[in-house]
mmCIF file of C-alpha atoms in Angstrom:
data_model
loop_
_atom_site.group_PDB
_atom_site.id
_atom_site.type_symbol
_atom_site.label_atom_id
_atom_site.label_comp_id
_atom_site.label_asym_id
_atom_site.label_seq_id
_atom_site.Cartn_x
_atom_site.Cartn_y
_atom_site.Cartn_z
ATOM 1 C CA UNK A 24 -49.520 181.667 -83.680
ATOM 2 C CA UNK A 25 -47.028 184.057 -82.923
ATOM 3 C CA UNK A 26 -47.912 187.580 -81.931
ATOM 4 C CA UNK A 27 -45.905 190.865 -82.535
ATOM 5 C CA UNK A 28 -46.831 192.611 -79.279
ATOM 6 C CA UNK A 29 -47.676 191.431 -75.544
ATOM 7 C CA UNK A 30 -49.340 195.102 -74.110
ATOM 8 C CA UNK A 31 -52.125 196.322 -73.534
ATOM 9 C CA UNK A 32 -53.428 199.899 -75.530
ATOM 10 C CA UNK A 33 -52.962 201.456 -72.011
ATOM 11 C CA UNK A 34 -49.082 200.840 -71.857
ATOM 12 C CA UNK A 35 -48.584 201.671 -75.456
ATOM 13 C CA UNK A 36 -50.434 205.649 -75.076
ATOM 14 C CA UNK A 37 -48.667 206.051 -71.788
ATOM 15 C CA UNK A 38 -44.864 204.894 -73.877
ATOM 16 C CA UNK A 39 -45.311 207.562 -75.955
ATOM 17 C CA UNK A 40 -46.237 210.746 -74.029
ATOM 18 C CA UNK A 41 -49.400 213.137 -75.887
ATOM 19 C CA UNK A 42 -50.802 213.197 -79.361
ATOM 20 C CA UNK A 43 -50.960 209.389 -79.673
ATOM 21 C CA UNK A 44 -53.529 208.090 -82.383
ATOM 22 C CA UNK A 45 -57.079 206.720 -80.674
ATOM 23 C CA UNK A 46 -56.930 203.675 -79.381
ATOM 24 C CA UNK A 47 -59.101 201.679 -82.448
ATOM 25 C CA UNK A 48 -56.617 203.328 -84.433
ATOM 26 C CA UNK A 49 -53.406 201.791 -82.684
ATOM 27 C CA UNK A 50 -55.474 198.563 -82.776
ATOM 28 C CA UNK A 51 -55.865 198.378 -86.402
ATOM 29 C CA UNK A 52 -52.797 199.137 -87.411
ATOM 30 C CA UNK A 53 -50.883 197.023 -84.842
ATOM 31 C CA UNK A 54 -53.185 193.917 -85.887
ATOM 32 C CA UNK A 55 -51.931 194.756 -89.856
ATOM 33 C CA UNK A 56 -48.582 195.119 -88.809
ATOM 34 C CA UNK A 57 -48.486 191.488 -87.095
ATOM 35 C CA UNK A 58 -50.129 190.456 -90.540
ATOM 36 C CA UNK A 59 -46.776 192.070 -92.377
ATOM 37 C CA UNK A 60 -44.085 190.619 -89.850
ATOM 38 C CA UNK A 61 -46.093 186.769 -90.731
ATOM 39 C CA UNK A 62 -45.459 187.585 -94.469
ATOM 40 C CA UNK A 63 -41.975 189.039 -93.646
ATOM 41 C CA UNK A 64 -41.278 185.432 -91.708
ATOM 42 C CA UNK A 65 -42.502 183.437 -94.456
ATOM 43 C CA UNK A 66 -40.696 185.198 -97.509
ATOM 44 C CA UNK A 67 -37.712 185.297 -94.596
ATOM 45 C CA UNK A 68 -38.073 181.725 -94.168
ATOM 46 C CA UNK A 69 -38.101 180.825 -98.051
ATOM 47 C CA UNK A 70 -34.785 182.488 -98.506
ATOM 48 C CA UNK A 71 -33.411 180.778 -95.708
ATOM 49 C CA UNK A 72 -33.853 177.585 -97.397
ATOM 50 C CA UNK A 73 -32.435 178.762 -100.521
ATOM 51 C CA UNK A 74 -29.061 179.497 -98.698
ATOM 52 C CA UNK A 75 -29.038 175.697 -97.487
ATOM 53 C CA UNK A 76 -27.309 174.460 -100.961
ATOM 54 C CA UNK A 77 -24.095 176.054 -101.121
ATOM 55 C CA UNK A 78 -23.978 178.890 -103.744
ATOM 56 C CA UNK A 79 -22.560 178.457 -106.920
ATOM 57 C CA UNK A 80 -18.833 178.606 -107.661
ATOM 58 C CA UNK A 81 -18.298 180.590 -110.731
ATOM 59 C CA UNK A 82 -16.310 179.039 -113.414
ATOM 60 C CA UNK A 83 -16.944 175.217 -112.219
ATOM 61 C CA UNK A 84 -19.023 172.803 -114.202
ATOM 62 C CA UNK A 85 -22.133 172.659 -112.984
ATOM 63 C CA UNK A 86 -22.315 169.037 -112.389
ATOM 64 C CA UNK A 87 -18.923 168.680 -110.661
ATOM 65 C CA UNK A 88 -20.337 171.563 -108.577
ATOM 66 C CA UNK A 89 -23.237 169.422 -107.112
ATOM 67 C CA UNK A 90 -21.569 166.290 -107.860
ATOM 68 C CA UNK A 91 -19.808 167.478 -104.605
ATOM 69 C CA UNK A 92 -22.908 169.982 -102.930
ATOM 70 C CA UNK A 93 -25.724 167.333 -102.902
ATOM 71 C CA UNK A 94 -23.810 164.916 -100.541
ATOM 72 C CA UNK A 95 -22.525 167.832 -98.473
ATOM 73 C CA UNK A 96 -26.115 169.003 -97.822
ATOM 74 C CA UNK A 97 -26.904 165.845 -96.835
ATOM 75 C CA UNK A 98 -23.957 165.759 -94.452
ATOM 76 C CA UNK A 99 -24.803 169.350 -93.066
ATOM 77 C CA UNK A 100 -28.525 168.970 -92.448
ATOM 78 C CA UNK A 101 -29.188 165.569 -90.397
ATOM 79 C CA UNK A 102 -32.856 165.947 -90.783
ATOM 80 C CA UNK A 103 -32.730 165.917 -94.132
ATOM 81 C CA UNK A 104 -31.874 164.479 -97.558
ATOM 82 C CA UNK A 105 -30.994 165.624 -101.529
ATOM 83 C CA UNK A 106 -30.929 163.682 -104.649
ATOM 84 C CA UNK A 107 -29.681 164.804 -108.008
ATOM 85 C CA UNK A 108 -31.625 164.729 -111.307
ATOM 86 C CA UNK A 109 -30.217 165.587 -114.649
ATOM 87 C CA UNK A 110 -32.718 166.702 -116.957
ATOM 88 C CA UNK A 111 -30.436 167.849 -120.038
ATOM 89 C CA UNK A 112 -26.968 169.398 -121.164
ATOM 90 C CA UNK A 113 -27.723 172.757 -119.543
ATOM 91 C CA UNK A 114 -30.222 171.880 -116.455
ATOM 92 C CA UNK A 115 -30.136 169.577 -113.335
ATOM 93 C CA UNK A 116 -32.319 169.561 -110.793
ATOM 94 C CA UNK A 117 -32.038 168.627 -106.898
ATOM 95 C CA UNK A 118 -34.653 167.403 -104.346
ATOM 96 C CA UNK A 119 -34.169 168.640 -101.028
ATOM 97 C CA UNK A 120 -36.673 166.010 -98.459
ATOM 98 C CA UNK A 121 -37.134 167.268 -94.823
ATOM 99 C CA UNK A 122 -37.946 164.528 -92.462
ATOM 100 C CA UNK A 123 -40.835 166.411 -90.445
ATOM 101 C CA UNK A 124 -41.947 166.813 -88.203
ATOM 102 C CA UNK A 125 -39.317 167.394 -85.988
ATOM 103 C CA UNK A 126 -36.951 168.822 -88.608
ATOM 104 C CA UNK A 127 -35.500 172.294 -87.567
ATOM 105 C CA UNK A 128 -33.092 173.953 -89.128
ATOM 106 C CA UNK A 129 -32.134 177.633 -88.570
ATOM 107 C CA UNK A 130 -35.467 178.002 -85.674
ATOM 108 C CA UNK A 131 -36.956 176.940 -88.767
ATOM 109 C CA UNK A 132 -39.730 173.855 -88.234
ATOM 110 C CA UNK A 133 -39.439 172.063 -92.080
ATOM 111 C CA UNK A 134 -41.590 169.459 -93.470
ATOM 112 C CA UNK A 135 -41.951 168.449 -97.354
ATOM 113 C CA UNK A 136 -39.408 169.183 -100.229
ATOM 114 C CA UNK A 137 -37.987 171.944 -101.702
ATOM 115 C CA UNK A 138 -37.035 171.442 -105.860
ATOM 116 C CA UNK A 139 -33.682 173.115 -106.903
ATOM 117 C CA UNK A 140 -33.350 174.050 -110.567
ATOM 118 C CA UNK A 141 -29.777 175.285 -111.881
ATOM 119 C CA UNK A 142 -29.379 176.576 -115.327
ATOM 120 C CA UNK A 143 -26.448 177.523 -117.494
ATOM 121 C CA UNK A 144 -23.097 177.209 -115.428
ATOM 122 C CA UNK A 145 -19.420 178.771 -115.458
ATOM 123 C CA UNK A 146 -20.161 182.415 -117.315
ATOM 124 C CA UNK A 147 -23.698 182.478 -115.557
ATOM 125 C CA UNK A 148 -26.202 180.084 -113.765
ATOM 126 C CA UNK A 149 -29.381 180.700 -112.595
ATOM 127 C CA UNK A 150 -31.197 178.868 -109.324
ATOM 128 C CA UNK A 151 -34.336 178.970 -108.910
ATOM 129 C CA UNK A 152 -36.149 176.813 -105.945
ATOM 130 C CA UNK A 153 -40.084 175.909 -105.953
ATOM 131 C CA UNK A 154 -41.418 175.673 -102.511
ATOM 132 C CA UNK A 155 -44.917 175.060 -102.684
ATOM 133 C CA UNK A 156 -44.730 171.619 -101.252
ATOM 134 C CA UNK A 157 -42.835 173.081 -98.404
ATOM 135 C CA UNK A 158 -44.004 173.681 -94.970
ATOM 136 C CA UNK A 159 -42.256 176.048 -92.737
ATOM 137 C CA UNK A 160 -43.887 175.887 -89.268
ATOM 138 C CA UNK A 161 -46.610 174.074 -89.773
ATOM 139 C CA UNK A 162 -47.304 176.353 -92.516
ATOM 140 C CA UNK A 163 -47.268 175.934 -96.281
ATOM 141 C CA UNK A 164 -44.644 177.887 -98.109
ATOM 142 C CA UNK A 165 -46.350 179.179 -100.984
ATOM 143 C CA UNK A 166 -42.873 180.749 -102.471
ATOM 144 C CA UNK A 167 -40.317 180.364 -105.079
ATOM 145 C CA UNK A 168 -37.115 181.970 -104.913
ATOM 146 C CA UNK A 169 -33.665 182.204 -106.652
ATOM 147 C CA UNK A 170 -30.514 183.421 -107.403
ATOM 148 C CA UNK A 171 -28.324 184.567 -110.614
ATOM 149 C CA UNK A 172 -25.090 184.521 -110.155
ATOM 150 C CA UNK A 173 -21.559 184.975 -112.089
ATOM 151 C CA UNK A 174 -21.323 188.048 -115.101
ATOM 152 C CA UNK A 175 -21.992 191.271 -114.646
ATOM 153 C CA UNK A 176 -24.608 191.043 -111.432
ATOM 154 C CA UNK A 177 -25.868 188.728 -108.374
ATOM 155 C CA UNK A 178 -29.265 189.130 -107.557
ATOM 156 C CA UNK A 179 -31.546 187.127 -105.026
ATOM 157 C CA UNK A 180 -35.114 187.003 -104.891
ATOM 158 C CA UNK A 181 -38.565 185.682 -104.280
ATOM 159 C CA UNK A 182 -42.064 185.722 -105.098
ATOM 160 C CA UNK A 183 -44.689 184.135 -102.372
ATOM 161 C CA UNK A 184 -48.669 184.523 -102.935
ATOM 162 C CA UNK A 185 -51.211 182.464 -100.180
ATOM 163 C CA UNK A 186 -52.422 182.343 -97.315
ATOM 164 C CA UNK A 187 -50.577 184.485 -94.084
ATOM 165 C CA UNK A 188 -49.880 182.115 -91.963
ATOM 166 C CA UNK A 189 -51.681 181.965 -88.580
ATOM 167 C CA UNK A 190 -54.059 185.146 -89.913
ATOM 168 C CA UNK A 191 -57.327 182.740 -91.435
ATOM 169 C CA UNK A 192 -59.021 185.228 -94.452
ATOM 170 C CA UNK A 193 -55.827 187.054 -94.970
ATOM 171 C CA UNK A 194 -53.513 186.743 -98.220
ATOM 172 C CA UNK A 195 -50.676 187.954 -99.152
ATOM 173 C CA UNK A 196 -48.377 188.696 -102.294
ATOM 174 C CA UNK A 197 -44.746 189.592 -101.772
ATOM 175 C CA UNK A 198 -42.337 190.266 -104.402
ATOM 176 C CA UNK A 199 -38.738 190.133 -102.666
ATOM 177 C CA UNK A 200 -35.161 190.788 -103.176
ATOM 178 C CA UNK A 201 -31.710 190.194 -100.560
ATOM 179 C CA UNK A 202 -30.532 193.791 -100.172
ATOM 180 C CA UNK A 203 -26.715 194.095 -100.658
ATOM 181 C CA UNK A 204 -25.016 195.605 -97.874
ATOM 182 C CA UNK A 205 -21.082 195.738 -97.041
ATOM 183 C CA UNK A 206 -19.523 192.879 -95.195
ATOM 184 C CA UNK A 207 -22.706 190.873 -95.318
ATOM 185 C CA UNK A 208 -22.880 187.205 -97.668
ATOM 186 C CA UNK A 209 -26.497 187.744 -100.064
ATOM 187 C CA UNK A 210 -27.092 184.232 -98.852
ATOM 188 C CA UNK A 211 -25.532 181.458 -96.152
ATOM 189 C CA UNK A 212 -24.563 183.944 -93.937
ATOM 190 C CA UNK A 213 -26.375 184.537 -90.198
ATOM 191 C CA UNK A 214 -28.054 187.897 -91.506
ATOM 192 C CA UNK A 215 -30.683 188.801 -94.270
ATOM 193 C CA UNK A 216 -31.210 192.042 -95.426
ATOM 194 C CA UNK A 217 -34.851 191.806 -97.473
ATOM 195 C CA UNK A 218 -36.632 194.612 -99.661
ATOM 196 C CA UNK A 219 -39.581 194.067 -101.407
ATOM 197 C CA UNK A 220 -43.250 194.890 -102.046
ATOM 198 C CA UNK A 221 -46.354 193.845 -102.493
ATOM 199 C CA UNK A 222 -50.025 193.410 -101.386
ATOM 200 C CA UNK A 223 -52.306 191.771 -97.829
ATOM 201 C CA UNK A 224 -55.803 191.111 -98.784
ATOM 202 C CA UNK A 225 -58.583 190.730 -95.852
ATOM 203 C CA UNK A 226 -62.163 191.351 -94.722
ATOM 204 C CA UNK A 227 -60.814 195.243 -94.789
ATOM 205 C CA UNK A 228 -59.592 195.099 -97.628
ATOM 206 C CA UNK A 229 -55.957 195.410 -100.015
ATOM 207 C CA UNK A 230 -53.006 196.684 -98.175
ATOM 208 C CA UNK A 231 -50.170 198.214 -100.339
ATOM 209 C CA UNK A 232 -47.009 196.975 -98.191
ATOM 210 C CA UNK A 233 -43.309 198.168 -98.923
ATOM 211 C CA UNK A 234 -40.685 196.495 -97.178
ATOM 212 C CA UNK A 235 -37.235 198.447 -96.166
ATOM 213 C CA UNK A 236 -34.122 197.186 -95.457
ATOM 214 C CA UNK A 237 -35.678 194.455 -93.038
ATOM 215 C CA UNK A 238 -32.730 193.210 -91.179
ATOM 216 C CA UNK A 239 -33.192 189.482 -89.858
ATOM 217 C CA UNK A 240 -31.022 187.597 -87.793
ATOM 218 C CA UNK A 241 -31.363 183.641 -88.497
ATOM 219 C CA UNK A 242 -33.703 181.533 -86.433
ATOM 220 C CA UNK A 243 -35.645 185.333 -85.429
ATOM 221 C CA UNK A 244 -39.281 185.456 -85.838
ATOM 222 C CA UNK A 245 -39.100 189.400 -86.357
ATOM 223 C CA UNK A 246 -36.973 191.920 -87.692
ATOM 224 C CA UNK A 247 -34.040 193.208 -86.150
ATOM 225 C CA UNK A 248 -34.405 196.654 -87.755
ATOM 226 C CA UNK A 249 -35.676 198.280 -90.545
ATOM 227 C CA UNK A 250 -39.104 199.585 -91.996
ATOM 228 C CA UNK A 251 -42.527 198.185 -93.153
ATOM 229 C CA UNK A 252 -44.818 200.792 -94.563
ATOM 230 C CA UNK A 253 -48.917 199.774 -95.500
ATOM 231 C CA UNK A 254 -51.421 201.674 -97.188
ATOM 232 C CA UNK A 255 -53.881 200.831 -96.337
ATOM 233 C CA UNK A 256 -57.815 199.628 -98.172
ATOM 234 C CA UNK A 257 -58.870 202.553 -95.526
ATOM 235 C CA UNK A 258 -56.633 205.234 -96.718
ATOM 236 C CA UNK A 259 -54.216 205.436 -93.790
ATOM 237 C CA UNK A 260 -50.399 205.474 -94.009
ATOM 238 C CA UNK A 261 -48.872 202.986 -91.023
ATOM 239 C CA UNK A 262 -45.208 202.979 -90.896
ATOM 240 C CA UNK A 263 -43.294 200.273 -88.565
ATOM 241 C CA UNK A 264 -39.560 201.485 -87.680
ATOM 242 C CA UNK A 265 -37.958 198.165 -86.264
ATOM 243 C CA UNK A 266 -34.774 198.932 -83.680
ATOM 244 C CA UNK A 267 -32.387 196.813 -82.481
ATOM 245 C CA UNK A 268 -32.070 196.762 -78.190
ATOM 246 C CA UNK A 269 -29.790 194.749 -76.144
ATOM 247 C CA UNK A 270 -29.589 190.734 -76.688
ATOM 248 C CA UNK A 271 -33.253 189.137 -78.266
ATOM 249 C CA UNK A 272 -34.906 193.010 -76.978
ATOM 250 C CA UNK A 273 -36.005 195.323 -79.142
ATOM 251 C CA UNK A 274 -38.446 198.039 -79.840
ATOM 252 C CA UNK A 275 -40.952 199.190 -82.806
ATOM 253 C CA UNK A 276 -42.495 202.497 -83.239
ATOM 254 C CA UNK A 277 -45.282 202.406 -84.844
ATOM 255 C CA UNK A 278 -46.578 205.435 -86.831
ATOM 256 C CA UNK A 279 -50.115 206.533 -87.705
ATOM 257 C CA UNK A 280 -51.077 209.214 -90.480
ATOM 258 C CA UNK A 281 -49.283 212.062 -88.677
ATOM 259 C CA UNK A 282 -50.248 210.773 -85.185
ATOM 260 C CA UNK A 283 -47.109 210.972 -83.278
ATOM 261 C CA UNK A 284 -45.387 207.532 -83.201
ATOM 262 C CA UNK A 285 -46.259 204.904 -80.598
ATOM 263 C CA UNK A 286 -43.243 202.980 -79.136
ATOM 264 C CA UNK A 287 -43.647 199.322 -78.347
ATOM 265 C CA UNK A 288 -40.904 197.072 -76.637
ATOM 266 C CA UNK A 289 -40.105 193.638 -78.231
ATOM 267 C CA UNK A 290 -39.061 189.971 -77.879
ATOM 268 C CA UNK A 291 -37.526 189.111 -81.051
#
């Protein structure tokens, strides 16, 4: 299981100077904010896969399209293998097979398949991938994802609801979008840029989370930058501000209420 923070409660009052929140306080929230960055991994990791199929070329039938995409996948990923289905005149389908468990692709471990869907094709075609017999470090992908493509908009997306993995008792519902931002490719680029919302259940409780602008770099375990925000079953407000530091360092501060903010360095 992978953990957010290495320090103790002693090094994270003295980072911050006075006015820090108690020290059961800093516990809590840092132990829900670990339980947020394995739910931002996961829905991170389900998009990831998406972007392993090249994207859609508007105005090209849609079986010359993977007449040509399913062997290059094959090609690109050793580890694994897709096969074409055609189900009628306006859907196909593609199996994606990882050959676990040694399979890694992107710092990602994969095991299982991954079912493409792609309907419509040349004005507009819509993707949409069930993952749910996927595993993604040992840990089942309860997600589905997709993309719309060609017209008027491009949107990206997903939708995962299970178990958080390495947390036992603790759930989570995440409903996720790619955020657009200049120079960057919405998907099979080296960057993500995820928004989204949605709920962790536990022992405590429900947790409202809201995810901002969560900047991941592929094969990273945690955000580069940007902001996770819980409210939580216990009435408090915990904000995470993710930063970017020099090579795989970084830092987040961690807010409480209106505690001042607690700075923490990490190993992304």
């Amino acid at each position: 299981m992978r953990t957010l923070i290495g320090l103790s409660v002693a090094l994270l009052l003295t980072a911050c100077g006075g006015g820090a929140p108690p020290e059961e306080v800093i516990e809590a929230a840092k132990a829900r904010v670990e339980r947020v960055v394995a739910a931002g991994h996961l829905t991170r990791g389900a998009l990831e896969v998406l972007g392993f199929m090249p994207v859609y070329t508007c105005g090209e039938p849609r079986r010359a399209f993977l007449n040509v995409a399913v062997p290059d996948v094959s090609t690109r990923l050793a580890c694994a293998t897709a096969t074409l289905e055609q189900f009628d005149a306006v859907t196909d389908g593609v199996v994606l097979s990882f050959n676990g468990p040694n399979c890694e692709v992107h710092g990602l471990r994969l095991e299982g398949r991954a079912f493409f869907k792609y309907s419509g094709g040349e004005d507009r075609m819509e993707v949409s991938v069930d993952l749910r017999q996927l595993r993604v470090d040992g840990a089942v992908l309860p997600a589905e994802v997709g993309y719309g493509t060609c017209g008027d908009q491009t949107s990206v997306w997903a939708k995962a609801a299970g178990d958080v993995p390495g947390r036992p008792g603790h759930t989570v519902r995440v409903d996720a979008r790619v955020g657009k931002r200049a120079g960057m490719p919405l998907l099979g680029g080296s960057s993500l840029v995820l928004d989204g919302e949605g709920e962790l259940t536990g022992p405590e409780g429900v947790d409202k989370i809201t995810l901002q602008e969560l900047h991941y770099e592929v094969g990273e375990y945690l955000p580069k930058e940007g902001t996770a925000i819980l409210e939580t079953a216990d009435g408090r407000y915990v904000k995470a501000d993710f930063q970017p530091g020099l090579w795989r360092l970084g830092k987040v501060e961690v807010t409480v209420d209106d505690h001042s903010s607690v700075t923490v360095p990490i190993l992304r």
